[in-house]
mmCIF file of C-alpha atoms in Angstrom:
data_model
loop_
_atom_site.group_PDB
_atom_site.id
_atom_site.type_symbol
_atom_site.label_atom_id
_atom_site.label_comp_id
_atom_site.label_asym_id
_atom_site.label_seq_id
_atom_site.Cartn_x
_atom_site.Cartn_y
_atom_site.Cartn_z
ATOM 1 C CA UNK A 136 49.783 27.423 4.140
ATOM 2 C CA UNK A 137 46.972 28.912 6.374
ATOM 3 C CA UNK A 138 44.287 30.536 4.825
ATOM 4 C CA UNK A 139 44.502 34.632 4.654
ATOM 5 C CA UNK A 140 41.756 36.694 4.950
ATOM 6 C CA UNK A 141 41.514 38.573 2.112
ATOM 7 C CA UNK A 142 43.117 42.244 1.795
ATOM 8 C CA UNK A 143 40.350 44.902 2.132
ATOM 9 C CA UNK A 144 40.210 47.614 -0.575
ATOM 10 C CA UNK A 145 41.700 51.053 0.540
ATOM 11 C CA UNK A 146 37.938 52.482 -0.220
ATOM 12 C CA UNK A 147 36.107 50.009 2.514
ATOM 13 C CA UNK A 148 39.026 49.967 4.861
ATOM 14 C CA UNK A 149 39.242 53.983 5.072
ATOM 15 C CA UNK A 150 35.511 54.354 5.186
ATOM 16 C CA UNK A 151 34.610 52.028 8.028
ATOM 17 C CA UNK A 152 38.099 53.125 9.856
ATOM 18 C CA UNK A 153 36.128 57.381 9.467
ATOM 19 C CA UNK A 154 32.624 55.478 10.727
ATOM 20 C CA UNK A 155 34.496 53.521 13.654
ATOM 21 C CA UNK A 156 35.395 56.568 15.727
ATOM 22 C CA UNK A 157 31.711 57.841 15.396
ATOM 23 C CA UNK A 158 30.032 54.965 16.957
ATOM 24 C CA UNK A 159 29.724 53.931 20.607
ATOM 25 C CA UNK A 160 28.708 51.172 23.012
ATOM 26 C CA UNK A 161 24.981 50.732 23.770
ATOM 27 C CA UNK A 162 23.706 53.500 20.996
ATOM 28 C CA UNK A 163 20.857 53.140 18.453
ATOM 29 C CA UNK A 164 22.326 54.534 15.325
ATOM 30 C CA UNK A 165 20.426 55.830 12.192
ATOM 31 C CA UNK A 166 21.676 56.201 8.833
ATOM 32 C CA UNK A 167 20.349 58.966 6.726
ATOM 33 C CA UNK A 168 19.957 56.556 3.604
ATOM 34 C CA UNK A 169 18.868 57.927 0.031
ATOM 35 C CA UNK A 170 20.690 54.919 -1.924
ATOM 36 C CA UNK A 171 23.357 57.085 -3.481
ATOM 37 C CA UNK A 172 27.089 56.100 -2.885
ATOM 38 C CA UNK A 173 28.079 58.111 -0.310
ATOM 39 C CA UNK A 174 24.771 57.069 1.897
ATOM 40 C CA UNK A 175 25.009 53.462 0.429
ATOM 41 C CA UNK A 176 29.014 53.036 1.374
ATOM 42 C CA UNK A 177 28.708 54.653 4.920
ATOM 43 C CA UNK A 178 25.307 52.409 5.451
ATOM 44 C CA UNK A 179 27.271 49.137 4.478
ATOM 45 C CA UNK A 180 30.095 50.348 6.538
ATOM 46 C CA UNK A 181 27.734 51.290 9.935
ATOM 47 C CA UNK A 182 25.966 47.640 9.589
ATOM 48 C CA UNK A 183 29.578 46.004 9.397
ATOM 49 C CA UNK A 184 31.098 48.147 12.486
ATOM 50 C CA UNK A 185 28.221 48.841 14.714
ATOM 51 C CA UNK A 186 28.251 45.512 15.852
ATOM 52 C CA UNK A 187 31.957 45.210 16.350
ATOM 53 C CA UNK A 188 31.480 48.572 19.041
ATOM 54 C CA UNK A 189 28.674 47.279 20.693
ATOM 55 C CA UNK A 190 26.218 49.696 18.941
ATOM 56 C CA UNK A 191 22.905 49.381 17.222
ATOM 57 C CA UNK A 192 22.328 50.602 13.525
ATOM 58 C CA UNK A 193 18.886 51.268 11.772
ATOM 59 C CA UNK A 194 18.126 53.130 9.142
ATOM 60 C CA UNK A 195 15.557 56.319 8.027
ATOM 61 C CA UNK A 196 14.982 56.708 4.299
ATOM 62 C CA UNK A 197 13.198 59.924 3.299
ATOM 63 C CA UNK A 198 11.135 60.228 -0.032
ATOM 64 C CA UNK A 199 10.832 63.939 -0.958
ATOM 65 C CA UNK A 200 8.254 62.665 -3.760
ATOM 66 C CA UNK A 201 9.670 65.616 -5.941
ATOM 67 C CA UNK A 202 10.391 63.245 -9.230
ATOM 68 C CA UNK A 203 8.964 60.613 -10.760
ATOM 69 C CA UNK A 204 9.715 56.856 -9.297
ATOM 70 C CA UNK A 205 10.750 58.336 -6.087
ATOM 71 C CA UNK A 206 8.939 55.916 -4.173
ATOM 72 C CA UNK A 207 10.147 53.350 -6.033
ATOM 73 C CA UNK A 208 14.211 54.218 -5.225
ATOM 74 C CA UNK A 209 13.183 53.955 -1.434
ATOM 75 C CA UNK A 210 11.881 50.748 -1.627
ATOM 76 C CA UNK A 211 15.316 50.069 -3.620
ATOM 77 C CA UNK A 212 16.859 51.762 -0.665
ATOM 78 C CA UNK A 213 14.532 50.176 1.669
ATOM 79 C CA UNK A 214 15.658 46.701 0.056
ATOM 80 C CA UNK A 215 19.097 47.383 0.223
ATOM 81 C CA UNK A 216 19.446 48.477 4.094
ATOM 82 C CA UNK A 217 17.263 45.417 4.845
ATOM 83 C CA UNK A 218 20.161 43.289 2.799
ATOM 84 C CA UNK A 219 22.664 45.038 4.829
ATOM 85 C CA UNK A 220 21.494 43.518 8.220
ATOM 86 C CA UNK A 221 20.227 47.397 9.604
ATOM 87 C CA UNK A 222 17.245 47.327 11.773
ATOM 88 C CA UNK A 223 14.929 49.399 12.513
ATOM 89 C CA UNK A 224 14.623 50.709 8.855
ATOM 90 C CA UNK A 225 11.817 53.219 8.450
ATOM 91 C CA UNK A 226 10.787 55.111 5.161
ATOM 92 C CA UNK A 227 9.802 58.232 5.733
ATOM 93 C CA UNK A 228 7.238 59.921 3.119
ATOM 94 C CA UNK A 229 7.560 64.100 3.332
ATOM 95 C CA UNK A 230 5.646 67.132 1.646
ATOM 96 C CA UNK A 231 8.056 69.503 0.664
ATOM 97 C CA UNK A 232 7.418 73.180 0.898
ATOM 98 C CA UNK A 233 8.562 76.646 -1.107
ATOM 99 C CA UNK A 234 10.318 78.146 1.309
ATOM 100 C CA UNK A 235 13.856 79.582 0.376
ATOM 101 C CA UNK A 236 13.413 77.830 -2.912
ATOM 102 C CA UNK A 237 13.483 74.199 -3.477
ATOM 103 C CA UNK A 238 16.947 73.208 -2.579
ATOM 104 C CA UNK A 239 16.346 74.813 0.657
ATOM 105 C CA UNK A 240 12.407 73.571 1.144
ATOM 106 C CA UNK A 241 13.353 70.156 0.400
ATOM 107 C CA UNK A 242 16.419 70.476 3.080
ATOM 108 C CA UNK A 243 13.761 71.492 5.980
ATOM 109 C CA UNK A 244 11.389 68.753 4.805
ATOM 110 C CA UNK A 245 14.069 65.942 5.388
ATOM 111 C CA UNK A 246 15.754 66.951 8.624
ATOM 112 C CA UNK A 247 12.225 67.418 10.113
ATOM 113 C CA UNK A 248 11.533 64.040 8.872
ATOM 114 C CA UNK A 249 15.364 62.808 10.344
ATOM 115 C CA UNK A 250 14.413 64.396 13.430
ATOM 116 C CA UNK A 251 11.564 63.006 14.291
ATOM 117 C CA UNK A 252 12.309 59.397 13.522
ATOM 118 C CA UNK A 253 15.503 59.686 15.933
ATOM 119 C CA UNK A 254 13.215 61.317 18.672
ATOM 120 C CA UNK A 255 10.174 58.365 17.766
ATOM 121 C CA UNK A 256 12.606 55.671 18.043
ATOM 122 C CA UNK A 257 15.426 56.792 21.021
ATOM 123 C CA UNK A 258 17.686 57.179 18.711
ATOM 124 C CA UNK A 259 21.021 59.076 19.934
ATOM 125 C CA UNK A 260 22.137 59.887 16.622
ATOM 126 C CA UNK A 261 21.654 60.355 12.845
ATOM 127 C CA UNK A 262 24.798 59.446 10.429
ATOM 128 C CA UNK A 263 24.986 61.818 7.685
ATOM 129 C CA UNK A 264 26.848 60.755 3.874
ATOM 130 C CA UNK A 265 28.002 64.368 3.646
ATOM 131 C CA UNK A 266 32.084 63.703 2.196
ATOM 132 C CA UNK A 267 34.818 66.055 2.168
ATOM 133 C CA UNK A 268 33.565 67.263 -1.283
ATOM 134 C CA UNK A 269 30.194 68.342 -0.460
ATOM 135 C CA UNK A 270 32.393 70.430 2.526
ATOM 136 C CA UNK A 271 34.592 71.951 0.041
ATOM 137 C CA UNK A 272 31.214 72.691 -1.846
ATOM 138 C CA UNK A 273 30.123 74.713 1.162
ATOM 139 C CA UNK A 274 32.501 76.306 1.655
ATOM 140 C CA UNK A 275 32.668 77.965 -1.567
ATOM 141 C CA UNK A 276 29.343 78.463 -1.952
ATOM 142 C CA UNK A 277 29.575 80.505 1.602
ATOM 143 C CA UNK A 278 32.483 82.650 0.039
ATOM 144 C CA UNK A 279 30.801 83.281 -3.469
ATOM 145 C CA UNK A 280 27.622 84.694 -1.069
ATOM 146 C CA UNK A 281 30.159 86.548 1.185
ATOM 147 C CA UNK A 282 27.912 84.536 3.888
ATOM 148 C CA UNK A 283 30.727 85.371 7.018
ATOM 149 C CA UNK A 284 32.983 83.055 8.502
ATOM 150 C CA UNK A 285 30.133 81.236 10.230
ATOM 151 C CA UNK A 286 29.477 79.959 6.504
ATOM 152 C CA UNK A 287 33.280 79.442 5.775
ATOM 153 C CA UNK A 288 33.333 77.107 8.628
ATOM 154 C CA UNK A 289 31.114 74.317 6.481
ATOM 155 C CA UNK A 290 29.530 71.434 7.938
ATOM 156 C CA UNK A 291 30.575 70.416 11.796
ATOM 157 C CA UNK A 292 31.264 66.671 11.805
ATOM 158 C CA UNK A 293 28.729 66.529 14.904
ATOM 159 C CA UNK A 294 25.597 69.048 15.454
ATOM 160 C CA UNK A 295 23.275 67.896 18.022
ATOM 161 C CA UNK A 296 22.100 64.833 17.037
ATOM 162 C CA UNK A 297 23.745 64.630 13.610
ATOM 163 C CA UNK A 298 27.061 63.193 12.821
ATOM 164 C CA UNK A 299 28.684 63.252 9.638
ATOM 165 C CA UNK A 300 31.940 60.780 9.850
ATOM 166 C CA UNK A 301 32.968 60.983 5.861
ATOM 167 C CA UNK A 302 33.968 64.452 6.173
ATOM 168 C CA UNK A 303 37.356 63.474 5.611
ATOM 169 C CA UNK A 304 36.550 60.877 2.989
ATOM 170 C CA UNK A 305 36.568 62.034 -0.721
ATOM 171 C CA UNK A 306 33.228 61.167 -2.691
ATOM 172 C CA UNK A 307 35.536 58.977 -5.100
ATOM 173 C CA UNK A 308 36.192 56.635 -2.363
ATOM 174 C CA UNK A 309 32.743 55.757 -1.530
ATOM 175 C CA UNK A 310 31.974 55.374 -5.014
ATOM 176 C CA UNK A 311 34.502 52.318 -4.647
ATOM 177 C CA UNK A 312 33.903 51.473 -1.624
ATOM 178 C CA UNK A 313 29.880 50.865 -3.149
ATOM 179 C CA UNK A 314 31.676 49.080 -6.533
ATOM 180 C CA UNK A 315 34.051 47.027 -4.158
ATOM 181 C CA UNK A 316 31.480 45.929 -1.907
ATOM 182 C CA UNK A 317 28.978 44.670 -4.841
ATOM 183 C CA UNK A 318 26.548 47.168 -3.718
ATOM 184 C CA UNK A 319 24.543 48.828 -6.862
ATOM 185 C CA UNK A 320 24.161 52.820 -5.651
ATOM 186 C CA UNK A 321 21.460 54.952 -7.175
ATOM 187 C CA UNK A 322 21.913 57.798 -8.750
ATOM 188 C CA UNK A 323 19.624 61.159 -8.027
ATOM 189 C CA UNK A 324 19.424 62.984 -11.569
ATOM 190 C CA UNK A 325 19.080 65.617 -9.528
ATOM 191 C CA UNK A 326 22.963 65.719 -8.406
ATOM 192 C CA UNK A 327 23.450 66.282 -12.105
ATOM 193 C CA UNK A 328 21.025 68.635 -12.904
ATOM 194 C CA UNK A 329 22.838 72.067 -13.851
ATOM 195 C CA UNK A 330 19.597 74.281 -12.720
ATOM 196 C CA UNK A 331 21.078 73.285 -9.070
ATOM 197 C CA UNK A 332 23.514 76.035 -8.344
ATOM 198 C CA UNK A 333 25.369 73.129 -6.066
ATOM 199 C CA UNK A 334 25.323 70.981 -9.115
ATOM 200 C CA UNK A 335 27.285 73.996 -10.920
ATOM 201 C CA UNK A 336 29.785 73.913 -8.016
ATOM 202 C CA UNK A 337 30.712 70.214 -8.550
ATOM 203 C CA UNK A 338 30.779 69.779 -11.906
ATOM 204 C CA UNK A 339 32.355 72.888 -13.368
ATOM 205 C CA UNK A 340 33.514 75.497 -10.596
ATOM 206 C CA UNK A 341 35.795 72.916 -8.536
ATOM 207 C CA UNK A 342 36.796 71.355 -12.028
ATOM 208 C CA UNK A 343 38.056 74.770 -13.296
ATOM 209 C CA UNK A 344 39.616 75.738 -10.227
ATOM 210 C CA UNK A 345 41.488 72.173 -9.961
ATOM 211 C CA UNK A 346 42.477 72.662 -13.156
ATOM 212 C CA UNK A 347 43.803 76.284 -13.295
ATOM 213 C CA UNK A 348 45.344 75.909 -9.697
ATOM 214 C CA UNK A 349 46.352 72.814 -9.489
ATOM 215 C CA UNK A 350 45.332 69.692 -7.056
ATOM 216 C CA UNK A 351 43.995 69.859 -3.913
ATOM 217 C CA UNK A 352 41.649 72.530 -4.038
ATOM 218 C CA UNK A 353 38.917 70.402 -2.035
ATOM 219 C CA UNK A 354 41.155 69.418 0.311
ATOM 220 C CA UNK A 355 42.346 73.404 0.702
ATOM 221 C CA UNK A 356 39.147 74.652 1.322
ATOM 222 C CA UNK A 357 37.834 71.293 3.634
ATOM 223 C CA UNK A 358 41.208 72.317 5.818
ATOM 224 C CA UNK A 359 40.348 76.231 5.701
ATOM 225 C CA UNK A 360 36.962 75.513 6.947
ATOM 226 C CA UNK A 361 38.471 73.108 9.957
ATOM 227 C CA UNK A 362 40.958 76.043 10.883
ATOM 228 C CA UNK A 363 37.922 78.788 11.014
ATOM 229 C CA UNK A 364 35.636 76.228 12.841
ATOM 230 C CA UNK A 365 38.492 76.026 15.609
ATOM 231 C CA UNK A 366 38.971 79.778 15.598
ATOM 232 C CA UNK A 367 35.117 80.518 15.997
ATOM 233 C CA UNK A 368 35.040 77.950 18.435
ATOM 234 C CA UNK A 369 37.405 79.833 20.874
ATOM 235 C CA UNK A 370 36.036 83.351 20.255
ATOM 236 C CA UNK A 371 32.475 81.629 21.189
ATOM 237 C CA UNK A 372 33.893 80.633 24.019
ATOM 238 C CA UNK A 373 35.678 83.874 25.124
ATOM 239 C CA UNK A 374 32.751 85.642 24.571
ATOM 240 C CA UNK A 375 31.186 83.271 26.715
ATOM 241 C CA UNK A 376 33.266 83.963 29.585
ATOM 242 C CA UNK A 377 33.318 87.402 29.101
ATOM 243 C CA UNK A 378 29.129 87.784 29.144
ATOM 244 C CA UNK A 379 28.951 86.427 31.892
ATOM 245 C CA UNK A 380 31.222 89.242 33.617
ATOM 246 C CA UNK A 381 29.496 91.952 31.477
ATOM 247 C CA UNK A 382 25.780 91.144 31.251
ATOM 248 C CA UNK A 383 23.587 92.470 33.561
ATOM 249 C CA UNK A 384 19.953 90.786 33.772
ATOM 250 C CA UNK A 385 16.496 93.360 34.730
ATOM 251 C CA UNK A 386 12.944 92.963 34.302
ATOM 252 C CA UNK A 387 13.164 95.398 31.178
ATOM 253 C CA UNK A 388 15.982 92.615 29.280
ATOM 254 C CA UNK A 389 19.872 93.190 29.403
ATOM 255 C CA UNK A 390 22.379 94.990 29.702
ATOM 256 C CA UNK A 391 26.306 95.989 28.470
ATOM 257 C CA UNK A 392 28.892 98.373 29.748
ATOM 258 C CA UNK A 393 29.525 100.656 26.529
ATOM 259 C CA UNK A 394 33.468 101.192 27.055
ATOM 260 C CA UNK A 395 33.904 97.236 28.025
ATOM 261 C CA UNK A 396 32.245 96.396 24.337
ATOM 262 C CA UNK A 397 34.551 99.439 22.962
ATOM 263 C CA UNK A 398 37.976 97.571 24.767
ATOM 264 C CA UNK A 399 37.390 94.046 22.842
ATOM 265 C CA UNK A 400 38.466 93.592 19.529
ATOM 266 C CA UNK A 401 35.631 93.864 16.632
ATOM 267 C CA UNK A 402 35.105 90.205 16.620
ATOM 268 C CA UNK A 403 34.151 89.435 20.314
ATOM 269 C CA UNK A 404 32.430 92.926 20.195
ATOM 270 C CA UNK A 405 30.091 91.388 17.838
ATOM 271 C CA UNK A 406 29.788 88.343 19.565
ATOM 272 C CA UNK A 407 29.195 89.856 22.476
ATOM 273 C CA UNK A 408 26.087 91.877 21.197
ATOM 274 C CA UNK A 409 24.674 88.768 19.023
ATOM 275 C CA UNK A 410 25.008 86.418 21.990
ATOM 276 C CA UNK A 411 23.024 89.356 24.634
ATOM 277 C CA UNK A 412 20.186 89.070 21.943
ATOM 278 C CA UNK A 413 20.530 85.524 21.585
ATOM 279 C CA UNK A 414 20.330 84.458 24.949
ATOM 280 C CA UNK A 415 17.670 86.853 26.250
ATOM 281 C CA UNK A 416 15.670 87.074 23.397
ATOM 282 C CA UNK A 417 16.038 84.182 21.081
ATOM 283 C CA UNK A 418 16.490 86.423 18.276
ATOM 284 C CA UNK A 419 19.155 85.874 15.791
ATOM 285 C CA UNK A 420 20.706 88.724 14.724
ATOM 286 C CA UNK A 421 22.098 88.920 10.981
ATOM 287 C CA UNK A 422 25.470 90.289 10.192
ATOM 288 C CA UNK A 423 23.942 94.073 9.309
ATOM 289 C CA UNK A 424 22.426 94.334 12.413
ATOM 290 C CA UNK A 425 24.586 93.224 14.507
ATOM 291 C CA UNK A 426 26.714 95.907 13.007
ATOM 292 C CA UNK A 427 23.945 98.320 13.024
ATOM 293 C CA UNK A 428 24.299 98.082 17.027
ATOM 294 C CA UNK A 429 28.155 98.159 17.479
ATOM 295 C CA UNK A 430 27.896 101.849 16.281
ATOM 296 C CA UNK A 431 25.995 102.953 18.855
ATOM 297 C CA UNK A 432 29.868 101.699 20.866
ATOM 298 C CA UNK A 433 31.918 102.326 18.150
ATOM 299 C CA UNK A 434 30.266 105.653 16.224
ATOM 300 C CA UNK A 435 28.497 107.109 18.872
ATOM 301 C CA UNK A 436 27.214 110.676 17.814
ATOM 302 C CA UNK A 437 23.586 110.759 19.844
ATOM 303 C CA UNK A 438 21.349 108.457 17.355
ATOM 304 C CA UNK A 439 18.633 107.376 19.229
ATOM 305 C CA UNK A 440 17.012 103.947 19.811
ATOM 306 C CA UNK A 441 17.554 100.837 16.821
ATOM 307 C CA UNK A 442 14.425 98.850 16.571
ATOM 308 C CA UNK A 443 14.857 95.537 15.333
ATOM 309 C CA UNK A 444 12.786 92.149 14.755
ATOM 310 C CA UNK A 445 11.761 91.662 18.672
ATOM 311 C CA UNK A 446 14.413 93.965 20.070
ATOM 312 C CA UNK A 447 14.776 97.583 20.972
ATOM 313 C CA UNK A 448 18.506 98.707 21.565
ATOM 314 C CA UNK A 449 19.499 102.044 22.583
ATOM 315 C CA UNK A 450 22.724 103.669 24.214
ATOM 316 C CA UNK A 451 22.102 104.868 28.197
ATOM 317 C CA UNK A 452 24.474 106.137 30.472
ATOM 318 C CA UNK A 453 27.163 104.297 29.807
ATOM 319 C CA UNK A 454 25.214 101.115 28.804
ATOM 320 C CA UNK A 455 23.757 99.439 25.634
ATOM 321 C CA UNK A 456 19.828 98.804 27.061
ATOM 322 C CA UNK A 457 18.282 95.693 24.898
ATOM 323 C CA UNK A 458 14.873 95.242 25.156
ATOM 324 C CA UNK A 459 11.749 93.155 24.060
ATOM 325 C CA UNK A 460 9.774 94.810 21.690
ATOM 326 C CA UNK A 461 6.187 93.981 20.008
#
């Protein structure tokens, strides 16, 4: 009888099958590696398949120096991608800030460092561990703030120079995909650490909610987000299309008909006026102001000029007028 390879486990076999399709001939590759399972099992499974699509796979390891023996986890991380055959592997030491609060601080501090070890090494892409339950996570977290549907949507599986290829993996699997593969994960004690209001989210909101609704909850909310991603995605570009029929460009900024803005529905309305400021301005507008300035098309009743961070607005003859400000 010939010899058989052996049967992969359904963990490794689904995880490298998710990291296949995000890997491509003649591309250096980093993995965003902390040492936890989800980074560990989609590191092991980008040093097994990079090869196999003609791609190159390194590593960036970021210490956030926040708790004790940090340093020492990534040089266990460090060890571990080393072990795994990944090259160039690069530890990356960061000061973390108080911005936003820590979760947030410590979020800046590590893309930064991402960033700039993609850009330093001509790397076309960073792999992200983020799973399908740290997207139903998001998502929730986005409704509980009443953040929009630009928070609904969740993570993107690529954004820029980031790709995360577990989204449709659950974290279970990559715990055994680490425990099938040998490979000894570490775990952060601050995934477990209640004061985290994310922390809350896993281990008792989704819990309840599984339990009281029934299974599937992460999987509900992981498809809800995919469905408003697609819908944004085609208002974005309608109001695309349409701005460039609308807008009209002068020394003093831009330009929009009033009664064009007043035909489209409320979303691409808002688009419309976010996208103006956007483009000319580089100024993001949040959700209250961007509804501040659809009145002046919607409840027009002679208010004068709106004044916001950078931008002047004000209703003229038929037009809204945007305008730099100091």
């Amino acid at each position: 009888m010939k010899n058989q390879r052996p049967r992969l486990s359904p963990a490794i076999a689904d995880v490298r099958r998710a990291v296949r399709a995000a890997l491509h001939d003649g591309e250096l590759v980093l993995v965003a590696l902390s040492g936890g399972p989800d980074s560990l099992a989609l590191a092991a499974a980008v040093a097994f398949e990079a090869p196999r699509a003609g791609a190159r796979a390194g590593t960036v390891i970021v210490d956030h120096g926040l708790q004790a023996g940090s340093a020492d986890a990534a040089a266990r991380a460090r060890g571990q991608a080393e072990a795994l055959g990944l090259d160039p592997v690069r530890v990356e030491t960061v000061t973390v800030g108080v911005d936003g609060g820590p979760e947030a601080a410590a979020r800046t501090a590590r893309y930064r460092a991402l960033s700039e070890a993609a850009s330093g090494l001509g790397a076309a892409a960073v792999l992200l561990g983020h799973t399908l339950d740290d997207q139903a996570e998001t998502v929730l977290l986005g409704l509980a703030r009443g953040s929009g549907a630009a928070s609904l949507q969740g993570m993107a599986a690529e954004t820029g120079i980031y790709r995360r290829p577990l989204l449709g993996i659950r974290r279970q699997q990559t715990v055994q995909f680490c425990e099938d593969s040998g490979l000894s994960p570490w775990h952060d004690p601050q995934n477990s650490d209640p004061a985290f209001t994310r922390v809350r989210v896993r281990s008792t909101v989704l819990p309840m909610l599984e339990t009281e609704l029934g299974p599937g909850v992460s999987e509900a909310l992981a498809r809800t987000a995919g469905q408003l991603r697609e819908d944004a995605e085609a208002l974005d570009h309608f109001a695309e299309e349409i701005a460039e029929d609308l807008a009209e460009h002068s020394e003093a900024g831009i330009s929009l008909p009033v009664g064009a803005l007043a035909a489209n529905p409320a979303a691409l309305r808002q688009r419309l006026i976010r996208l103006a400021v956007d483009s000319e301005f580089h100024v993001s507008l949040s959700r209250s102001q961007t509804l501040e300035v659809a009145r002046l098309v919607t409840d027009w009743h002679g208010q004068g000029a709106i004044d916001l961070p950078g931008v002047r607005v004000e209703r003229h003859a038929g037009l809204l007028l945007f305008s730099a400000r100091d």
